[in-house]
GROMACS .gro file of C-alpha atoms in nm:
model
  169
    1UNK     CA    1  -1.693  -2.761  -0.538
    2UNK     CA    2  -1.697  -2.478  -0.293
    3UNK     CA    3  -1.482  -2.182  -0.323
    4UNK     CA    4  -1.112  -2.148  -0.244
    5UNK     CA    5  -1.062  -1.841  -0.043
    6UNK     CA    6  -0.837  -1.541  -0.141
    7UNK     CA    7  -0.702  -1.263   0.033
    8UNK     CA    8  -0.625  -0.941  -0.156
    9UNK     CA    9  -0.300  -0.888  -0.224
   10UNK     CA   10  -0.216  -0.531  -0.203
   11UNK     CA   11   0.145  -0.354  -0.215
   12UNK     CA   12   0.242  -0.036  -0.007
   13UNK     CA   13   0.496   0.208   0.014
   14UNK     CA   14   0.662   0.329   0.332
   15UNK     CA   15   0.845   0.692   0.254
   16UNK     CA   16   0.990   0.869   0.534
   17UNK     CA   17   1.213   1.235   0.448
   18UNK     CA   18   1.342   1.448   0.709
   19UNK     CA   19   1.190   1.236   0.971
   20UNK     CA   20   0.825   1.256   0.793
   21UNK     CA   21   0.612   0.962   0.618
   22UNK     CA   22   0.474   1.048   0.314
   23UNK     CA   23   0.093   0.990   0.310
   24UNK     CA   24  -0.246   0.994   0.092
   25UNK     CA   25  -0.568   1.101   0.240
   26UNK     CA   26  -0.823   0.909   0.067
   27UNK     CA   27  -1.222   0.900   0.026
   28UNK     CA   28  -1.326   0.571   0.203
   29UNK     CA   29  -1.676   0.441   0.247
   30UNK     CA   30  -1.559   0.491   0.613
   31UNK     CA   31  -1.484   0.896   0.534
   32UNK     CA   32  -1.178   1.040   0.466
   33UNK     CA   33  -0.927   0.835   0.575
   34UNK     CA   34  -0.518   0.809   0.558
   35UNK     CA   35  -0.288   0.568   0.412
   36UNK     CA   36   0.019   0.471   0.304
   37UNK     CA   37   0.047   0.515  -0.086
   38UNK     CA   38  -0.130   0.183  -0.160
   39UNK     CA   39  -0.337  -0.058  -0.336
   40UNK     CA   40  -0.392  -0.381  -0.494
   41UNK     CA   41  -0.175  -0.564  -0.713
   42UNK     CA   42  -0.259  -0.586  -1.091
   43UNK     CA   43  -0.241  -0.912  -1.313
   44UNK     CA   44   0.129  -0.960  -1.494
   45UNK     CA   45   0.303  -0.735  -1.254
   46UNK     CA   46   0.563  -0.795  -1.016
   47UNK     CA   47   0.511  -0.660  -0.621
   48UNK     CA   48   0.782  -0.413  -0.693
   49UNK     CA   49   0.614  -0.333  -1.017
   50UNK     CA   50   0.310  -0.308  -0.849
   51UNK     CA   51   0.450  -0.063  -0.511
   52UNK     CA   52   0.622   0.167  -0.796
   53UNK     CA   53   0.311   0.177  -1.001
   54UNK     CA   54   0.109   0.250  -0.728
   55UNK     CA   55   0.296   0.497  -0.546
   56UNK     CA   56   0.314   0.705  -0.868
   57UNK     CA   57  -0.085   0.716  -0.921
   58UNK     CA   58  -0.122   0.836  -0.596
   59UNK     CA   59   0.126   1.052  -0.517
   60UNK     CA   60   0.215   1.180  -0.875
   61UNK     CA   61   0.596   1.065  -0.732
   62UNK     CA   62   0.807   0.843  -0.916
   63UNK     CA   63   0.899   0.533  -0.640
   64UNK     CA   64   1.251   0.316  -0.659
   65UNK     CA   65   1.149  -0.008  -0.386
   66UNK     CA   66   1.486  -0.050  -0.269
   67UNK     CA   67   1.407  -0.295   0.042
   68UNK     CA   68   1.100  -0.555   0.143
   69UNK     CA   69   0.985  -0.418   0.477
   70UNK     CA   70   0.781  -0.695   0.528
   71UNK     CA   71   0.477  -0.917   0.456
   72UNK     CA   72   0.130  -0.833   0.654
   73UNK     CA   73  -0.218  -0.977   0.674
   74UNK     CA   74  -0.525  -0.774   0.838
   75UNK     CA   75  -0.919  -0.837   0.811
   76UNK     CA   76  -1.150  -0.543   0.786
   77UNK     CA   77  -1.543  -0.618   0.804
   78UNK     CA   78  -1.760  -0.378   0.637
   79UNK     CA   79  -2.086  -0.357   0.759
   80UNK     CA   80  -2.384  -0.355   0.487
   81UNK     CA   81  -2.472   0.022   0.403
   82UNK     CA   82  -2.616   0.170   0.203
   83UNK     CA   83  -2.769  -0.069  -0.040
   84UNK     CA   84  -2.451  -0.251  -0.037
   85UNK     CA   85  -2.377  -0.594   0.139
   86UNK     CA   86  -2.109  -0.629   0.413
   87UNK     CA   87  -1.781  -0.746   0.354
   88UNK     CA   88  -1.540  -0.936   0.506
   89UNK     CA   89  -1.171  -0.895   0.383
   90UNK     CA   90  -0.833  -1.046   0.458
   91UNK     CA   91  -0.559  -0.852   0.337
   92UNK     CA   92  -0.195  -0.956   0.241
   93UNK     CA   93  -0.017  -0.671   0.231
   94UNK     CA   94   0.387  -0.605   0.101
   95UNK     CA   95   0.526  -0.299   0.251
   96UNK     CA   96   0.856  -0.200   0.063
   97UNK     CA   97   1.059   0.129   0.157
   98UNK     CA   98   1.250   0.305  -0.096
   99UNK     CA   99   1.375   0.608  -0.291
  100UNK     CA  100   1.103   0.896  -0.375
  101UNK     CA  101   1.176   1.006  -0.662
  102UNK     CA  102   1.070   1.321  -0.863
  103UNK     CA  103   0.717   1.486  -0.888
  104UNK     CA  104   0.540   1.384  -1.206
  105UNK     CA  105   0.445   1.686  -1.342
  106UNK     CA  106   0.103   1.710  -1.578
  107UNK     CA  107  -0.051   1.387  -1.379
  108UNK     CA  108  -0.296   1.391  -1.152
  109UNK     CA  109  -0.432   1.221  -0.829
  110UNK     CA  110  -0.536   0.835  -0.883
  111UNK     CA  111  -0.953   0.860  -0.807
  112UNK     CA  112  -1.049   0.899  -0.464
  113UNK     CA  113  -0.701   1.067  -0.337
  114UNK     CA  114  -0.809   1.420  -0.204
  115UNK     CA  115  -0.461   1.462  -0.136
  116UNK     CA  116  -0.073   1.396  -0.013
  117UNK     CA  117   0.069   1.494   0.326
  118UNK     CA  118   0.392   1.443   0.511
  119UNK     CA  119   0.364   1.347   0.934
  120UNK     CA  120   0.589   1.332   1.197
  121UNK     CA  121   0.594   0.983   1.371
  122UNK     CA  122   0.386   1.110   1.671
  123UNK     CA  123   0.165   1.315   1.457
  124UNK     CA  124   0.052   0.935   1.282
  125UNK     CA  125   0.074   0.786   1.591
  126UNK     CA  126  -0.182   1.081   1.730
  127UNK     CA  127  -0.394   0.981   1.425
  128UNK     CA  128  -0.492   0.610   1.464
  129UNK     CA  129  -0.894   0.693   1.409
  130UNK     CA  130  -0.835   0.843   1.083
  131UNK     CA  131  -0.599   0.545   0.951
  132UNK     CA  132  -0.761   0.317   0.671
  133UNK     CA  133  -0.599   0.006   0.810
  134UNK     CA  134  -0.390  -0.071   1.162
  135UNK     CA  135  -0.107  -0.159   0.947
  136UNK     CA  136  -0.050   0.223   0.840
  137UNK     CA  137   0.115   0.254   1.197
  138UNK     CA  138   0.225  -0.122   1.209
  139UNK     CA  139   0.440  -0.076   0.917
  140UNK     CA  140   0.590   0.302   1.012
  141UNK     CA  141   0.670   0.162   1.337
  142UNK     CA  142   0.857  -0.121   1.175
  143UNK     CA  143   1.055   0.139   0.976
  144UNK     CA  144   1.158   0.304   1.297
  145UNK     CA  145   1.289  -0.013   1.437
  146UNK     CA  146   1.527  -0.078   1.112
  147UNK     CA  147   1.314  -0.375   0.968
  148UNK     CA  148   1.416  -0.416   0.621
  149UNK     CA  149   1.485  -0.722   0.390
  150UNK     CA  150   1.637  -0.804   0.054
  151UNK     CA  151   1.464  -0.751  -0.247
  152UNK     CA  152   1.622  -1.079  -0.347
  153UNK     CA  153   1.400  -1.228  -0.100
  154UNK     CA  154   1.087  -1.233  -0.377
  155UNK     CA  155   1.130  -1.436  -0.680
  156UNK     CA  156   0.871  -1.357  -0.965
  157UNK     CA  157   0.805  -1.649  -1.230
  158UNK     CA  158   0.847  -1.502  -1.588
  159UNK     CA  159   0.504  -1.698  -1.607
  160UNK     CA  160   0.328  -1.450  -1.442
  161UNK     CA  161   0.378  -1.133  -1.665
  162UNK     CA  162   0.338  -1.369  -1.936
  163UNK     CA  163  -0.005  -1.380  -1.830
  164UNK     CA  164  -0.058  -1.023  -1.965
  165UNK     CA  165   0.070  -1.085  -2.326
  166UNK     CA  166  -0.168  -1.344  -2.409
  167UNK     CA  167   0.046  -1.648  -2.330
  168UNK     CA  168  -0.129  -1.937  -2.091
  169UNK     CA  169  -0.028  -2.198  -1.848
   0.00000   0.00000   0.00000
């Protein structure tokens, strides 16, 4: 039997206040890099779960998804370095926008995250080398346009956080 293929799902958070998006600068294999507040999705967690969850490990900012911005999928090849063998990775990526909420005070920075910074629309758009994936500016410019769908859109089996409390399927 060979393999069944699977991209990685990963969650995002698109924050804009005062005209501004809210984003990480993050080590990389590729350098220093920016992002949306990001990152994979963990077993027996919904995707809003997941977005809120994330956002708050890297930003130290509690995060309230109110709206699906939209579903994504990007590749990003790695090539071998550095003792390390090259990868090739499809992405599936669910960008929510919501309310920021407040600072998280005695946390600290998930590993990796150097640090948080706020940019204008032309500012990220001026940045495009230093983005970690093209759908940092895919998904702002989306925002701009108004894109936004329910949250009632997603529908999350109760089997899946389940999962996490020792039931099985």
């Amino acid at each position: 039997m060979t393999n069944r293929w699977k991209p990685s799902a990963t969650v995002a958070a698109i924050i804009e206040k005062d005209g501004k998006f809210l984003l990480v600068e993050e080590h990389t294999p590729e350098g220093l890099r920016l992002n949306n507040p990001a990152g994979h999705l963990d077993e027996g967690e919904t995707l809003v779960e997941g977005c809120a969850r994330e956002t708050l490990e890297e930003t130290m900012h509690l995060f309230t998804p109110t709206h699906l911005l939209g579903v994504y999928m990007s590749r990003f090849h790695r090539a071998a370095q550095g003792g390390h063998v090259a990868e090739d990775i499809t992405y599936l990526r669910f960008a929510f926008v919501g309310t920021l909420g407040a600072l998280q005070h005695g946390r600290q920075l998930d590993t990796g995250i150097v640090r948080t910074l706020w940019l204008s629309p032309d500012e990220l758009r001026d940045s495009v080398a230093r983005h970690r994936s093209p759908l940092v500016l895919r998904c702002m410019e989306d925002y701009l346009q108004g894109q936004r769908f329910p949250l009632e859109l997603i529908h999350t089996e109760a089997s899946v956080s389940s999962l996490t409390n020792g039931s099985k399927i």
